[in-house]
Coordinates of C-alpha atoms and ligand atoms in Angstrom, one line a residue:
Chain A
M106 CA 16.9 -24.6 -0.3
P107 CA 15.5 -21.9 -2.5
S108 CA 17.8 -20.6 -5.2
S109 CA 19.2 -17.2 -4.2
T110 CA 19.4 -15.9 -7.8
A111 CA 15.9 -14.5 -7.8
V112 CA 16.3 -13.2 -4.3
E113 CA 19.7 -11.4 -4.4
A114 CA 19.6 -8.1 -6.1
S115 CA 20.8 -4.5 -6.0
L116 CA 18.1 -2.2 -7.4
P117 CA 18.4 1.6 -7.9
I118 CA 15.8 3.8 -6.3
Q119 CA 15.8 7.0 -8.4
S120 CA 12.2 7.3 -9.7
E121 CA 8.6 6.3 -9.0
M122 CA 9.1 3.5 -11.6
D123 CA 11.9 2.2 -9.5
L124 CA 9.6 2.0 -6.5
A125 CA 7.3 -0.3 -8.5
W126 CA 10.3 -2.5 -9.4
V127 CA 11.3 -2.7 -5.8
R128 CA 7.8 -3.8 -4.8
Q129 CA 7.8 -6.4 -7.6
H130 CA 11.2 -7.7 -6.7
V131 CA 10.4 -8.0 -3.0
R132 CA 7.1 -9.8 -3.8
Q133 CA 8.9 -12.3 -5.9
A134 CA 11.8 -12.8 -3.6
A135 CA 9.4 -13.3 -0.6
A136 CA 7.3 -15.8 -2.5
Q137 CA 10.4 -17.7 -3.6
L138 CA 11.6 -17.9 0.0
G139 CA 8.3 -19.4 1.0
F140 CA 6.6 -16.5 2.8
G141 CA 2.9 -16.8 3.1
L142 CA 0.5 -14.2 1.5
V143 CA 0.1 -12.0 4.6
A144 CA 3.8 -12.0 5.3
Q145 CA 4.5 -11.2 1.7
T146 CA 2.0 -8.3 1.8
K147 CA 3.6 -6.9 5.0
L148 CA 7.1 -7.1 3.5
V149 CA 6.2 -5.5 0.2
T150 CA 4.3 -2.7 2.1
A151 CA 7.3 -2.1 4.4
A152 CA 9.7 -2.1 1.4
S153 CA 7.4 0.4 -0.4
E154 CA 7.5 2.8 2.6
L155 CA 11.3 2.5 3.0
A156 CA 12.0 2.8 -0.7
R157 CA 9.8 5.9 -0.9
N158 CA 11.7 7.5 2.0
T159 CA 15.0 6.7 0.2
L160 CA 13.6 8.5 -2.9
V161 CA 11.8 11.4 -1.3
H162 CA 13.8 12.2 1.8
G163 CA 17.2 10.6 0.8
G164 CA 17.2 12.0 -2.7
G165 CA 17.5 8.5 -4.2
G166 CA 19.7 5.5 -3.4
R167 CA 19.5 1.7 -3.6
M168 CA 17.9 -1.4 -2.2
E169 CA 20.0 -4.6 -1.7
S170 CA 18.1 -7.8 -1.0
A171 CA 19.6 -11.1 0.1
A172 CA 18.5 -14.4 1.6
V173 CA 19.7 -14.9 5.2
T174 CA 19.8 -17.9 7.5
R175 CA 20.2 -18.3 11.2
G176 CA 20.3 -21.8 12.4
Q177 CA 17.3 -23.5 10.8
A178 CA 15.5 -20.3 10.1
H179 CA 15.8 -18.5 6.8
G180 CA 14.6 -15.1 5.8
L181 CA 14.9 -12.1 3.6
R182 CA 17.1 -9.1 4.4
L183 CA 16.5 -5.7 2.6
V184 CA 18.9 -2.8 2.9
F185 CA 17.8 0.7 1.8
S186 CA 20.6 3.2 1.5
D187 CA 21.0 6.7 0.4
E188 CA 23.5 9.6 0.7
G189 CA 21.0 12.2 1.6
P190 CA 20.7 14.5 4.6
G191 CA 20.4 11.7 7.1
I192 CA 18.0 11.6 10.1
A193 CA 19.1 13.9 12.9
D194 CA 16.5 12.8 15.5
L195 CA 15.7 9.1 14.9
D196 CA 13.2 8.8 17.8
R197 CA 11.2 11.7 16.5
A198 CA 11.4 10.2 12.9
L199 CA 10.0 6.9 14.2
T200 CA 7.2 8.6 16.1
D201 CA 3.8 7.9 14.4
G202 CA 2.5 11.1 12.8
Y203 CA 5.9 12.9 12.6
T204 CA 6.7 14.1 9.1
S205 CA 9.1 16.7 7.9
G206 CA 7.2 16.9 4.7
G207 CA 3.5 16.5 3.8
G208 CA 3.2 12.8 4.6
L209 CA 1.3 11.0 7.2
G210 CA 4.4 10.3 9.1
M211 CA 3.5 6.6 9.4
G212 CA 6.1 5.1 7.0
L213 CA 9.2 4.6 9.2
G214 CA 7.4 3.5 12.4
G215 CA 4.9 1.5 10.4
A216 CA 7.6 -0.3 8.5
R217 CA 9.3 -1.2 11.8
R218 CA 6.1 -2.9 13.0
L219 CA 5.8 -4.9 9.8
V220 CA 9.2 -6.6 10.0
H221 CA 11.0 -8.8 12.6
E222 CA 14.3 -6.9 12.7
F223 CA 14.8 -3.2 12.0
A224 CA 17.9 -1.1 12.2
V225 CA 18.6 2.5 11.1
D226 CA 22.1 3.7 10.6
S227 CA 22.1 7.4 9.9
T228 CA 24.7 10.1 10.1
P229 CA 23.3 13.7 9.6
G230 CA 24.9 15.0 6.4
S231 CA 26.1 11.7 5.0
G232 CA 23.1 9.5 4.5
T233 CA 20.8 6.8 5.8
K234 CA 20.8 3.0 5.8
V235 CA 17.8 1.1 6.9
T236 CA 18.1 -2.7 7.3
V237 CA 15.1 -5.0 7.8
V238 CA 14.9 -8.7 8.1
C239 CA 11.8 -11.0 8.0
W240 CA 12.0 -14.6 8.9
V241 CA 9.9 -17.3 7.3
T242 CA 8.0 -19.0 10.1
P243 CA 9.5 -22.5 10.2
P244 CA 7.0 -25.2 9.3
P245 CA 6.0 -27.5 12.1
R246 CA 7.8 -30.4 10.5
P247 CA 11.0 -30.0 8.4
Y248 CA 10.2 -29.9 4.8
G249 CA 11.1 -33.2 3.1
G250 CA 11.9 -34.7 6.5
L251 CA 15.3 -35.9 7.7
Chain B
M280 CA -27.0 3.0 -18.5
S281 CA -23.3 3.3 -17.8
D282 CA -20.7 5.4 -19.6
R283 CA -17.0 5.5 -19.4
L284 CA -15.9 9.0 -18.4
Q285 CA -13.1 10.6 -20.4
H286 CA -11.5 11.7 -17.1
G287 CA -10.3 8.2 -16.4
V288 CA -7.9 8.2 -19.3
T289 CA -5.1 10.3 -17.8
S290 CA -4.5 8.1 -14.8
H291 CA -4.9 4.8 -16.6
V292 CA -7.7 3.9 -14.2
P293 CA -11.2 3.0 -15.5
V294 CA -13.9 5.3 -14.0
L295 CA -17.4 4.2 -14.9
R296 CA -20.6 6.0 -14.2
L297 CA -23.5 3.8 -13.0
G298 CA -26.5 6.0 -12.4
E299 CA -25.7 8.2 -9.4
V300 CA -22.5 6.4 -8.6
L301 CA -19.0 6.6 -10.0
L302 CA -17.3 3.2 -10.0
V303 CA -13.5 3.4 -9.9
T304 CA -11.6 0.1 -10.3
L305 CA -7.9 0.0 -9.1
Q306 CA -5.8 -2.8 -10.5
G307 CA -2.3 -3.9 -9.7
D308 CA 0.6 -1.6 -8.8
L309 CA -0.4 2.0 -9.0
H310 CA 2.4 4.5 -9.3
D311 CA 2.3 7.5 -7.0
S312 CA 1.7 10.0 -9.8
D313 CA -1.2 7.8 -11.2
A314 CA -2.8 7.8 -7.7
Q315 CA -2.5 11.6 -7.5
Q316 CA -3.9 12.0 -11.0
L317 CA -6.7 9.7 -10.1
Q318 CA -7.6 11.9 -7.0
Q319 CA -7.8 14.9 -9.3
D320 CA -9.8 13.0 -11.9
I321 CA -12.4 11.7 -9.4
C322 CA -12.8 15.2 -7.9
E323 CA -13.5 16.7 -11.3
A324 CA -15.7 13.8 -12.4
V325 CA -17.8 14.2 -9.2
A326 CA -18.1 17.9 -9.7
N327 CA -19.0 17.6 -13.3
S328 CA -21.4 14.8 -13.1
G329 CA -23.1 15.5 -9.8
V330 CA -23.1 11.9 -8.7
T331 CA -23.9 11.3 -5.0
G332 CA -21.6 8.4 -4.5
V333 CA -18.1 7.0 -5.4
V334 CA -17.2 3.3 -5.1
I335 CA -13.5 2.5 -5.2
D336 CA -12.9 -1.2 -5.9
I337 CA -9.5 -2.2 -4.6
S338 CA -10.0 -6.0 -4.8
G339 CA -7.3 -6.0 -7.5
V340 CA -4.8 -4.1 -5.3
E341 CA -2.1 -6.2 -3.7
I342 CA -0.7 -3.6 -1.3
V343 CA -1.9 -0.3 0.2
D344 CA 0.9 1.7 1.8
S345 CA 0.7 5.0 3.6
F346 CA 0.8 6.9 0.2
L347 CA -2.1 5.1 -1.4
G348 CA -3.9 5.1 2.0
R349 CA -3.6 8.8 2.2
V350 CA -4.9 9.2 -1.4
L351 CA -7.9 7.1 -0.6
A352 CA -8.7 9.1 2.5
E353 CA -8.3 12.4 0.6
I354 CA -10.5 11.2 -2.3
A355 CA -13.2 10.5 0.3
A356 CA -12.7 13.9 1.9
N357 CA -12.8 15.7 -1.5
A358 CA -16.0 13.8 -2.5
S359 CA -17.6 14.6 0.8
L360 CA -17.1 18.4 0.2
L361 CA -18.7 17.9 -3.2
A362 CA -21.7 16.2 -1.6
A363 CA -20.8 12.6 -2.5
R364 CA -20.1 9.7 -0.3
T365 CA -17.2 7.3 -0.9
V366 CA -17.0 3.6 -0.2
V367 CA -13.8 1.5 -0.6
A368 CA -14.8 -2.0 -1.7
G369 CA -13.1 -5.4 -1.7
M370 CA -10.0 -4.8 0.4
R371 CA -8.0 -8.1 0.5
P372 CA -7.7 -9.6 4.0
A373 CA -3.9 -9.4 3.8
V374 CA -4.1 -5.7 3.0
A375 CA -6.4 -5.1 6.0
I376 CA -4.1 -6.9 8.3
T377 CA -1.1 -5.0 7.0
L378 CA -2.8 -1.6 7.2
V379 CA -3.7 -2.1 10.9
E380 CA -0.1 -3.1 11.7
L381 CA 1.2 -0.1 9.7
G382 CA -1.0 2.0 11.9
L383 CA -3.2 3.2 9.1
T384 CA -6.8 2.4 10.2
L385 CA -8.3 5.2 8.0
P386 CA -11.2 5.8 10.4
G387 CA -13.0 8.3 8.0
L388 CA -13.2 5.7 5.2
R389 CA -16.3 3.7 4.7
T390 CA -15.7 0.2 3.4
A391 CA -17.8 -2.7 2.0
L392 CA -16.7 -6.3 1.3
T393 CA -17.8 -6.2 -2.3
T394 CA -18.7 -3.6 -5.0
E395 CA -22.3 -4.8 -4.9
A396 CA -22.5 -4.2 -1.2
A397 CA -20.9 -0.8 -1.7
M398 CA -23.4 0.2 -4.4
E399 CA -26.2 -0.9 -2.1
L400 CA -24.8 1.1 0.7
L401 CA -24.8 4.2 -1.5
T402 CA -28.1 3.8 -3.3
H403 CA -30.3 2.7 -0.3
H404 CA -30.8 5.7 2.0
D405 CA -31.8 3.4 4.9
P406 CA -29.1 3.9 7.5
A407 CA -29.0 0.1 8.2
A408 CA -28.5 -0.6 4.5
G409 CA -25.0 -1.9 5.0
R410 CA -26.3 -4.7 7.1
G411 CA -29.5 -5.1 5.1
R412 CA -27.9 -7.0 2.3
L413 CA -26.4 -9.6 4.6
S414 CA -29.6 -10.2 6.5
Q415 CA -31.5 -10.5 3.2
E416 CA -29.0 -13.1 2.1
L417 CA -29.0 -15.0 5.3
G418 CA -32.7 -14.9 5.9
Ligands
ATP279 N1 16.0 8.1 4.1 C1 15.8 9.2 4.8 N2 16.6 10.3 4.8 C2 16.3 11.4 5.5 N3 15.2 11.5 6.3 C3 14.4 10.5 6.4 C4 14.6 9.3 5.7 N4 13.6 8.4 6.0 C5 12.8 9.1 6.8 N5 13.3 10.3 7.1 C6 12.7 11.3 8.0 O1 11.8 10.7 8.9 C7 10.5 11.3 8.8 C8 9.4 10.3 9.1 O2 9.4 9.3 8.0 P1 8.0 8.6 7.7 O3 8.2 7.7 6.5 O4 7.5 8.0 9.0 O5 7.0 9.8 7.3 P2 6.9 10.6 5.9 O6 7.8 9.9 4.9 O7 7.2 12.0 6.2 O8 5.4 10.4 5.6 P3 4.7 9.0 5.0 O9 3.6 8.6 6.1 O10 4.0 9.5 3.8 O11 5.7 8.0 4.9 C9 10.4 11.9 7.5 O12 9.5 13.0 7.4 C10 11.9 12.4 7.3 O13 12.1 13.6 7.9
MG280 MG1 7.7 7.9 4.4

């Protein structure tokens, strides 16, 4: 079982520099949990999109990361939270190409496609919480055998 | 033969002139402001030098998200208005897979597998040049 010390973290998202730390942390945590290169790249990209939304649209916030298990499967959970304006129309926000700013409007919908589980909890006026989970594909034979 | 343009200094990204082509090498994690600065730097460098091509080597880039993807597309659009063609070279397979899933296929962006192939694409005016290198190698 991988140690959770390098996986569990609560990182501030207040600046561009913090976005780089978030990407670096997610990369290391995903590698530690045994994600392959493509899965790592997807996770880091999704995290980069969500962290930038937290910074740009949410006015800053945090990312919490933790190792999760379900039965035999283990994975990585990332929670991005802010106390910004919230998302009034979630369906519209998830639509490819919709942006309230000058973006491409691909971040939120794109991030959802890059992960296995995706949930948005947002109350207009009091913030947004986006939770994503990715599972490491279980190897065909249990590692180390039983 | 090649000279390092001063413009590259501000965005911490090396920009090199090789004949009629600007070679821009992106490495590691690029901050948003660096990417934006780079866009401006390349634009000015193209206008000042009159090069006809820009090669952006992203083989050292681990992720391209919608922000960097947009910057790359905008660099190509800027350069095109300044009469230069842009080729993005060396995208890692994991990055390509992720971009497609993200929904960012960047249709306006020309790509090449290596910097050499990109240079050839820009310096040979034969429209089949992109395939030419491969067939030369194979045959
Ligand atoms: N944390 C957040 N707080 C408030 N609004 C948000 C948040 N995240 C996303 N949104 C809203 O959802 C819209 C869509 O987000 P999405 O990331 O898809 O696009 P974008 O950020 O505008 O552009 P980009 O393609 O550059 O990411 C945003 O324009 C914004 O209105
Ligand atoms: Mg976004």
